Amino acid sequence: MLQTFFLHPTGQIPAYEWNFSDVNPPVHAWASIFLYRTEQALRGTSDFKFLERSFAKLMLNFSWWVNRKDRFGNNLFEGGFLGLDNIGVFDRSAPLPTGGTLEQADGTAWVSLFAQNMLEIAVELASHNIDYEDIALKFAEHFLWIARAMNQAGPQGMWDEADGFYYDVLRLPDGSTQRLKVRSMVGLLPLCATTVIEPWQRERVPKVSKTLGERLRRMPELANSIHPTGPAHLGYAQRGIAALVKPERLRRILSRMLDESEFLGSYGVRALSRYHNEHPYVIQTQGQEYRVNYLPAESNTGMFGGNSNWRGPIWMPVNALLIRALMSFYLFYGDSFKVECPTGSGKMMNLFEVAREIASRLARIFLRDESGRRPVYGDTEKFQTDPNWRDYILFYEYFHGDNGAGLGASHQTGWTGLVAKLIELFGRIDEHEFLEGGKSRAFAGDAAAAVGG
């Protein structure tokens, strides 16, 4: 995607085959550092040249986001589609029927994570070339300004204090704003803009730590917009953290995400809260009614062709990202931060245990239940009982929000195949060894314990 024949001269990365100009989430920097860490663990060596070449192209793409998708220059991002098809009340890739613009909680969270990933890559590159320290500072400051904009108080902010949740903000032509109060994956994705900073990473870029410390001292409103970090707010093993979501908000969001009457299903985290089954979100504009209902299976709209649904089903890629976020928070908090899982059960878990519970529910989609049937195959008797078919697992595109049955395309190894990594990961790592060893413990290979991750 970063090669000359794919990357546009402006820095835009093509979206999908029938509309290159649409926008997918900017996960490429995360993928680059993840691949780099994996190779470090498996081979015990670092492909510095790969990371440096990728970083140069990713700089172009980051600039494209900042220049093209922050319409008003206020660090709140659009993006439209962003891989979530019909999740919103409006088609987010089309002109809005209300006029105006949509500032997206997921788009803003994605760019925040992008900035964190670029910061981490720049820190790694600075170990070979100290000139990258100045660039690392640039991305740290981007993160701060995005957090300030996203977490601002008042009607223009994306955080709703009454609901304890993040929402998209509709900015109307007259300048007024309105939060679109759909409890969806859009409001969970800010959790994913979270990156742990190991002590050895801070030591590589002392100028960054010093400059940011001074910036936060002079501008306390920036410090108040992010999860507490810095010398006075270090976590377990002296780790720092870059996170959009502050501790009290983290608890409130998780109380919804882990509520079985809302997001937490028997087979993973739903893309839309089950709350909307009895409480659909409805908005009237231009004489038309627009609504979002909980739909655990197929879509009831023609949006994006109508063959993909984000209004209730379980999608593997965003579940994997939520698990990554929970494990990052666990590295910072250890056992000092526990939540009820499921909400209302009285069972307290640390965030590693919560991540493992979600991964276990995702794996349950494919495993035989007590009656010998695999949820993934639903009522398809041929696949449930025929000895020639029953043990061949298909990687469906998404899964029924209530019973786990496979839906959509049956061959989405590109993201549903992530379940194999989750099974491997939680079968290999011990939570206490992970807490002591840090991010490197998440990567396979005997060399993992000896390298940064």
Coordinates of C-alpha atoms in Angstrom, one line a residue:
M1 CA 0.0 0.0 0.0
L2 CA 3.0 2.3 0.5
Q3 CA 4.6 1.6 -2.8
T4 CA 4.6 4.1 -5.7
F5 CA 1.9 2.4 -7.7
F6 CA -0.6 2.4 -4.8
L7 CA 0.2 5.5 -2.8
H8 CA -1.3 8.7 -4.4
P9 CA 1.2 11.6 -4.7
T10 CA -0.9 13.5 -2.1
G11 CA -0.3 10.7 0.4
Q12 CA -3.8 9.1 0.1
I13 CA -4.0 5.3 0.4
P14 CA -6.7 3.7 -1.8
A15 CA -9.7 2.3 0.0
Y16 CA -11.3 -0.6 -1.9
E17 CA -11.6 -1.8 -5.4
W18 CA -14.7 0.1 -6.6
N19 CA -13.9 3.4 -4.9
F20 CA -10.2 4.2 -4.4
S21 CA -11.1 7.7 -3.1
D22 CA -13.1 6.5 0.0
V23 CA -11.3 6.3 3.3
N24 CA -10.4 3.3 5.4
P25 CA -9.0 3.5 8.9
P26 CA -5.3 4.4 9.0
V27 CA -4.0 1.2 10.5
H28 CA -0.8 1.0 8.3
A29 CA 1.5 2.6 10.9
W30 CA 0.3 0.2 13.5
A31 CA 0.8 -2.7 11.1
S32 CA 4.3 -1.6 10.3
I33 CA 5.5 -1.4 14.0
F34 CA 3.7 -4.7 14.7
L35 CA 5.4 -6.4 11.9
Y36 CA 8.8 -4.9 12.9
R37 CA 8.3 -6.1 16.5
T38 CA 7.3 -9.6 15.4
E39 CA 10.4 -10.0 13.2
Q40 CA 12.5 -8.7 16.1
A41 CA 11.1 -11.5 18.3
L42 CA 11.3 -14.3 15.7
R43 CA 14.8 -13.4 14.4
G44 CA 16.4 -11.4 17.1
T45 CA 17.3 -8.7 14.6
S46 CA 15.7 -5.4 13.6
D47 CA 14.8 -4.5 10.0
F48 CA 15.6 -0.8 10.5
K49 CA 15.6 0.0 6.8
F50 CA 12.1 -1.4 6.4
L51 CA 10.8 0.7 9.3
E52 CA 12.6 3.8 7.9
R53 CA 11.2 3.4 4.4
S54 CA 7.7 2.8 5.7
F55 CA 7.9 5.8 8.0
A56 CA 8.7 8.2 5.2
K57 CA 5.6 7.1 3.2
L58 CA 3.5 7.1 6.3
M59 CA 4.5 10.7 6.9
L60 CA 2.9 11.5 3.6
N61 CA -0.3 9.7 4.6
F62 CA -0.5 11.4 8.0
S63 CA -0.2 14.8 6.3
W64 CA -3.0 13.8 3.9
W65 CA -5.3 13.1 6.9
V66 CA -4.4 16.4 8.6
N67 CA -4.8 18.5 5.5
R68 CA -7.8 16.8 3.9
K69 CA -9.9 15.3 6.7
D70 CA -9.7 18.1 9.3
R71 CA -12.0 20.5 7.4
F72 CA -11.9 23.3 10.0
G73 CA -8.4 22.8 11.3
N74 CA -9.7 22.1 14.8
N75 CA -8.2 18.6 15.2
L76 CA -11.5 16.9 14.8
F77 CA -11.6 14.5 11.9
E78 CA -14.1 13.2 9.3
G79 CA -13.3 10.3 7.1
G80 CA -16.8 9.0 6.2
F81 CA -17.0 5.3 5.6
L82 CA -14.0 4.2 7.7
G83 CA -14.9 0.5 7.2
L84 CA -18.1 0.7 9.2
D85 CA -20.6 0.7 6.3
N86 CA -24.1 1.4 7.7
I87 CA -23.1 2.0 11.4
G88 CA -24.3 5.6 11.4
V89 CA -27.7 7.1 11.0
F90 CA -26.6 8.7 7.7
D91 CA -24.4 7.4 4.9
R92 CA -21.1 8.9 6.2
S93 CA -19.5 8.9 2.7
A94 CA -22.3 10.9 1.1
P95 CA -23.4 14.6 1.5
L96 CA -25.5 14.9 4.7
P97 CA -29.2 15.4 4.2
T98 CA -29.0 18.1 6.9
G99 CA -26.2 19.9 5.2
G100 CA -23.1 20.6 7.3
T101 CA -20.4 18.2 8.3
L102 CA -20.0 15.2 10.6
E103 CA -17.0 15.2 13.0
Q104 CA -16.4 11.5 13.7
A105 CA -15.4 10.0 17.0
D106 CA -14.0 7.0 15.3
G107 CA -12.1 9.1 12.7
T108 CA -10.6 11.3 15.4
A109 CA -9.7 8.3 17.5
W110 CA -8.0 6.6 14.4
V111 CA -5.9 9.7 13.8
S112 CA -4.9 9.8 17.4
L113 CA -3.8 6.2 17.3
F114 CA -2.0 7.0 14.0
A115 CA -0.1 9.7 15.8
Q116 CA 0.8 7.4 18.7
N117 CA 2.0 4.7 16.2
M118 CA 4.2 7.3 14.4
L119 CA 5.6 8.5 17.7
E120 CA 6.6 4.9 18.6
I121 CA 8.2 4.4 15.2
A122 CA 10.1 7.7 15.5
V123 CA 11.4 6.7 18.9
E124 CA 12.6 3.4 17.5
L125 CA 14.3 5.2 14.6
A126 CA 15.9 7.7 17.0
S127 CA 17.9 4.9 18.5
H128 CA 19.8 4.8 15.1
N129 CA 19.5 8.5 14.2
I130 CA 18.9 11.2 16.8
D131 CA 17.4 13.5 14.2
Y132 CA 14.2 11.5 14.5
E133 CA 13.7 12.9 18.0
D134 CA 12.3 16.1 16.6
I135 CA 9.8 14.2 14.5
A136 CA 8.8 12.1 17.5
L137 CA 8.0 15.4 19.3
K138 CA 5.8 16.4 16.4
F139 CA 3.6 13.4 16.7
A140 CA 3.4 13.6 20.5
E141 CA 2.1 17.1 20.1
H142 CA -0.4 16.0 17.4
F143 CA -1.7 13.5 19.9
L144 CA -2.1 16.2 22.6
W145 CA -4.0 18.6 20.4
I146 CA -6.3 15.9 19.1
A147 CA -7.1 14.8 22.6
R148 CA -7.8 18.4 23.6
A149 CA -10.3 18.8 20.8
M150 CA -12.0 15.5 21.2
N151 CA -12.4 15.7 25.0
Q152 CA -13.5 19.3 25.2
A153 CA -16.5 20.1 27.4
G154 CA -19.7 21.4 26.1
P155 CA -22.0 20.8 23.1
Q156 CA -19.1 20.7 20.6
G157 CA -17.3 17.9 22.4
M158 CA -17.7 14.3 21.5
W159 CA -17.9 13.1 25.1
D160 CA -21.4 13.0 26.6
E161 CA -21.1 13.3 30.3
A162 CA -24.7 12.2 31.0
D163 CA -24.4 9.0 28.9
G164 CA -20.7 8.3 29.7
F165 CA -20.0 7.7 26.0
Y166 CA -18.5 9.2 22.9
Y167 CA -20.6 10.2 19.9
D168 CA -20.2 11.7 16.4
V169 CA -21.0 15.4 16.3
L170 CA -23.2 16.9 13.5
R171 CA -22.1 20.4 12.7
L172 CA -25.0 22.2 11.0
P173 CA -24.7 25.0 8.4
D174 CA -25.8 27.6 11.0
G175 CA -22.9 26.7 13.2
S176 CA -24.9 24.8 15.8
T177 CA -23.9 21.2 16.8
Q178 CA -25.7 18.1 17.7
R179 CA -24.4 14.8 19.1
L180 CA -25.8 11.7 17.2
K181 CA -26.5 9.5 20.2
V182 CA -26.0 6.1 18.6
R183 CA -24.3 3.7 21.0
S184 CA -22.0 1.9 18.6
M185 CA -18.5 0.8 18.0
V186 CA -17.8 4.4 17.0
G187 CA -18.0 5.3 20.7
L188 CA -15.8 2.4 21.8
L189 CA -13.0 3.0 19.3
P190 CA -11.5 6.0 21.4
L191 CA -10.4 3.2 23.8
C192 CA -8.1 1.9 21.1
A193 CA -6.1 5.1 20.9
T194 CA -3.9 3.9 23.7
T195 CA -0.2 3.1 23.7
V196 CA 2.1 2.1 26.6
I197 CA 5.4 3.9 26.8
E198 CA 8.1 1.7 28.3
P199 CA 10.9 3.3 30.4
W200 CA 13.5 2.4 27.8
Q201 CA 11.5 4.3 25.1
R202 CA 11.5 7.5 27.2
E203 CA 15.3 7.2 27.7
R204 CA 15.9 7.1 24.0
V205 CA 14.3 10.5 23.4
P206 CA 15.0 12.7 26.5
K207 CA 14.3 15.9 24.6
V208 CA 10.8 14.7 23.9
S209 CA 10.0 14.0 27.5
K210 CA 11.5 17.3 28.7
T211 CA 9.7 19.4 26.0
L212 CA 6.3 17.7 26.6
G213 CA 6.7 18.1 30.3
E214 CA 7.2 21.8 29.9
R215 CA 4.3 22.1 27.4
L216 CA 1.9 20.4 29.8
R217 CA 3.1 22.6 32.7
R218 CA 2.4 25.8 30.7
M219 CA -0.8 24.5 29.2
P220 CA -2.6 22.5 31.9
E221 CA -5.7 22.3 29.6
L222 CA -3.7 19.8 27.5
A223 CA -2.8 17.7 30.5
N224 CA -6.4 17.7 31.6
S225 CA -7.5 16.3 28.2
I226 CA -5.6 13.0 28.3
H227 CA -5.1 10.1 30.6
P228 CA -2.7 11.3 33.3
T229 CA 0.9 10.6 32.3
G230 CA 4.4 11.9 33.0
P231 CA 6.8 11.6 36.0
A232 CA 4.1 12.1 38.6
H233 CA 1.7 9.6 36.9
L234 CA 3.7 6.6 36.0
G235 CA 2.1 3.2 36.1
Y236 CA 3.4 -0.3 36.8
A237 CA 7.1 -0.8 36.3
Q238 CA 7.4 3.0 35.7
R239 CA 5.5 2.8 32.4
G240 CA 3.9 5.8 30.9
I241 CA 0.8 5.9 28.7
A242 CA -0.6 7.9 25.8
A243 CA -4.4 7.5 25.9
L244 CA -7.4 9.5 24.9
V245 CA -9.6 8.1 27.6
K246 CA -9.1 9.2 31.2
P247 CA -9.5 6.6 34.1
E248 CA -13.0 7.7 35.1
R249 CA -14.2 7.6 31.5
L250 CA -12.6 4.3 31.0
R251 CA -14.7 2.8 33.8
R252 CA -17.9 4.3 32.4
I253 CA -17.3 3.1 28.8
L254 CA -16.3 -0.4 30.0
S255 CA -19.5 -0.6 32.1
R256 CA -21.4 -0.3 28.8
M257 CA -19.1 -2.4 26.7
L258 CA -19.2 -5.3 29.2
D259 CA -22.9 -5.1 29.8
E260 CA -24.6 -8.2 28.2
S261 CA -27.8 -6.2 27.6
E262 CA -25.7 -3.7 25.6
F263 CA -22.4 -4.6 23.8
L264 CA -21.1 -7.8 25.3
G265 CA -22.6 -10.8 23.6
S266 CA -21.9 -14.5 24.2
Y267 CA -19.6 -14.5 21.2
G268 CA -17.8 -11.1 21.5
V269 CA -18.4 -7.4 21.5
R270 CA -21.3 -6.3 19.3
A271 CA -20.9 -3.4 16.8
L272 CA -24.1 -1.7 18.2
S273 CA -25.6 -1.8 21.6
R274 CA -28.6 -4.1 22.1
Y275 CA -30.1 -1.1 23.9
H276 CA -31.3 0.1 20.4
N277 CA -33.4 -3.1 20.0
E278 CA -36.1 -1.4 22.1
H279 CA -34.8 2.2 21.8
P280 CA -34.0 2.9 18.1
Y281 CA -32.3 6.1 17.4
V282 CA -34.5 8.3 15.2
I283 CA -33.9 11.7 13.7
Q284 CA -36.2 13.7 11.4
T285 CA -34.8 16.0 8.8
Q286 CA -36.0 17.5 5.4
G287 CA -39.3 15.6 5.9
Q288 CA -37.4 12.2 6.1
E289 CA -37.0 9.9 9.0
Y290 CA -33.6 8.3 9.6
R291 CA -33.2 5.5 12.2
V292 CA -30.8 3.0 13.7
N293 CA -32.2 -0.2 15.1
Y294 CA -30.3 -3.1 16.6
L295 CA -30.0 -5.7 13.8
P296 CA -28.0 -8.7 15.0
A297 CA -27.8 -10.3 11.5
E298 CA -28.4 -8.8 8.1
S299 CA -28.8 -5.2 7.2
N300 CA -32.3 -3.7 6.5
T301 CA -30.9 -0.8 4.5
G302 CA -29.3 -0.5 1.0
M303 CA -26.4 1.5 2.4
F304 CA -23.1 0.4 0.8
G305 CA -24.9 -2.2 -1.2
G306 CA -26.8 -3.5 1.7
N307 CA -24.6 -6.6 1.9
S308 CA -22.8 -5.7 5.1
N309 CA -24.1 -4.8 8.5
W310 CA -22.6 -3.0 11.5
R311 CA -25.8 -2.5 13.4
G312 CA -25.5 -5.4 15.8
P313 CA -23.2 -8.2 14.5
I314 CA -19.8 -9.1 15.9
W315 CA -16.8 -8.2 13.8
M316 CA -13.4 -9.7 14.5
P317 CA -11.0 -6.8 13.6
V318 CA -12.5 -4.3 16.0
N319 CA -12.8 -6.9 18.8
A320 CA -9.0 -7.5 18.3
L321 CA -8.3 -3.8 18.6
L322 CA -10.3 -3.6 21.8
I323 CA -8.4 -6.5 23.2
R324 CA -5.1 -4.7 22.3
A325 CA -6.4 -1.6 24.1
L326 CA -7.3 -3.6 27.2
M327 CA -3.9 -5.3 27.3
S328 CA -2.2 -1.9 27.0
F329 CA -4.2 -0.5 29.9
Y330 CA -3.3 -3.6 31.9
L331 CA 0.4 -3.1 31.3
F332 CA 0.0 0.4 32.8
Y333 CA -2.4 -0.5 35.7
G334 CA -1.6 -4.1 36.6
D335 CA -4.1 -5.4 39.2
S336 CA -4.9 -1.9 40.5
F337 CA -7.7 -1.4 38.0
K338 CA -10.5 -3.9 38.0
V339 CA -14.0 -3.8 36.6
E340 CA -17.1 -6.0 36.8
C341 CA -17.2 -8.5 33.9
P342 CA -19.9 -8.9 32.9
T343 CA -21.4 -5.7 34.2
G344 CA -23.7 -6.4 37.1
S345 CA -22.3 -9.9 37.7
G346 CA -20.3 -9.0 40.8
K347 CA -17.3 -10.7 39.3
M348 CA -14.3 -8.4 39.3
M349 CA -11.5 -8.8 36.7
N350 CA -8.3 -7.0 35.9
L351 CA -8.1 -5.8 32.3
F352 CA -6.0 -8.8 31.1
E353 CA -8.7 -11.1 32.4
V354 CA -11.3 -9.0 30.5
A355 CA -9.3 -9.2 27.3
R356 CA -9.0 -12.9 27.7
E357 CA -12.7 -13.3 28.4
I358 CA -13.6 -11.5 25.2
A359 CA -11.1 -13.6 23.2
S360 CA -12.6 -16.7 24.7
R361 CA -16.1 -15.6 23.6
L362 CA -14.8 -15.0 20.1
A363 CA -13.2 -18.4 19.9
R364 CA -16.5 -19.9 21.1
I365 CA -18.0 -19.0 17.7
F366 CA -16.0 -21.8 16.1
L367 CA -16.0 -24.5 18.9
R368 CA -18.5 -27.2 19.4
D369 CA -21.0 -26.4 22.2
E370 CA -22.4 -29.0 24.7
S371 CA -24.7 -30.3 22.0
G372 CA -21.8 -30.8 19.5
R373 CA -22.8 -27.9 17.3
R374 CA -20.6 -25.0 16.2
P375 CA -22.3 -21.6 16.6
V376 CA -20.6 -20.4 13.4
Y377 CA -22.7 -22.7 11.3
G378 CA -26.1 -21.8 12.8
D379 CA -28.9 -23.9 11.3
T380 CA -26.9 -25.1 8.3
E381 CA -27.3 -28.8 8.9
K382 CA -24.9 -29.9 6.2
F383 CA -22.0 -28.0 8.0
Q384 CA -23.2 -29.0 11.4
T385 CA -23.6 -32.8 11.0
D386 CA -22.1 -34.0 7.7
P387 CA -18.7 -35.7 8.6
N388 CA -17.3 -34.4 5.3
W389 CA -18.0 -30.7 6.2
R390 CA -18.4 -30.3 10.0
D391 CA -14.7 -30.0 10.8
Y392 CA -13.8 -27.5 8.0
I393 CA -14.1 -24.0 9.5
L394 CA -15.1 -21.1 7.4
F395 CA -13.9 -17.5 8.3
Y396 CA -17.1 -15.6 7.8
E397 CA -17.1 -11.8 7.4
Y398 CA -19.1 -11.1 10.6
F399 CA -21.2 -13.0 13.1
H400 CA -24.8 -12.8 14.5
G401 CA -24.8 -10.6 17.5
D402 CA -26.9 -13.1 19.6
N403 CA -26.1 -16.6 18.4
G404 CA -22.7 -16.3 16.7
A405 CA -23.8 -17.6 13.3
G406 CA -21.5 -16.7 10.4
L407 CA -22.8 -14.0 8.0
G408 CA -21.6 -12.3 4.9
A409 CA -18.7 -13.6 2.8
S410 CA -17.4 -16.9 4.1
H411 CA -13.7 -16.4 3.2
Q412 CA -12.6 -13.3 5.2
T413 CA -9.3 -14.8 6.5
G414 CA -7.9 -11.2 6.3
W415 CA -9.6 -10.3 9.5
T416 CA -11.6 -13.2 10.9
G417 CA -8.4 -15.2 10.8
L418 CA -7.3 -13.0 13.7
V419 CA -9.1 -15.5 16.0
A420 CA -6.2 -17.8 15.5
K421 CA -3.7 -15.2 16.8
L422 CA -5.9 -14.6 19.8
I423 CA -6.1 -18.3 20.6
E424 CA -2.3 -18.6 20.2
L425 CA -1.6 -15.4 22.3
F426 CA -3.7 -16.3 25.3
G427 CA -2.6 -19.9 25.1
R428 CA 1.0 -18.8 25.3
I429 CA 1.3 -15.8 27.6
D430 CA 0.9 -15.7 31.4
E431 CA -0.7 -12.5 32.7
H432 CA 2.0 -11.9 35.4
E433 CA 4.9 -12.6 33.0
F434 CA 3.2 -10.2 30.5
L435 CA 2.9 -7.6 33.2
E436 CA 6.6 -7.9 34.1
G437 CA 8.0 -8.3 30.6
G438 CA 5.9 -5.6 29.0
K439 CA 4.8 -5.3 25.3
S440 CA 7.6 -7.7 24.1
R441 CA 5.8 -10.6 25.8
A442 CA 2.9 -10.3 23.2
F443 CA 5.2 -11.3 20.4
A444 CA 6.1 -15.0 19.7
G445 CA 9.7 -16.3 19.7
D446 CA 12.4 -17.1 22.2
A447 CA 14.0 -13.7 21.5
A448 CA 10.9 -11.8 22.5
A449 CA 11.9 -11.3 26.1
A450 CA 15.1 -9.6 25.0
V451 CA 13.7 -7.0 22.7
G452 CA 11.4 -4.0 23.0
G453 CA 7.8 -4.4 21.9

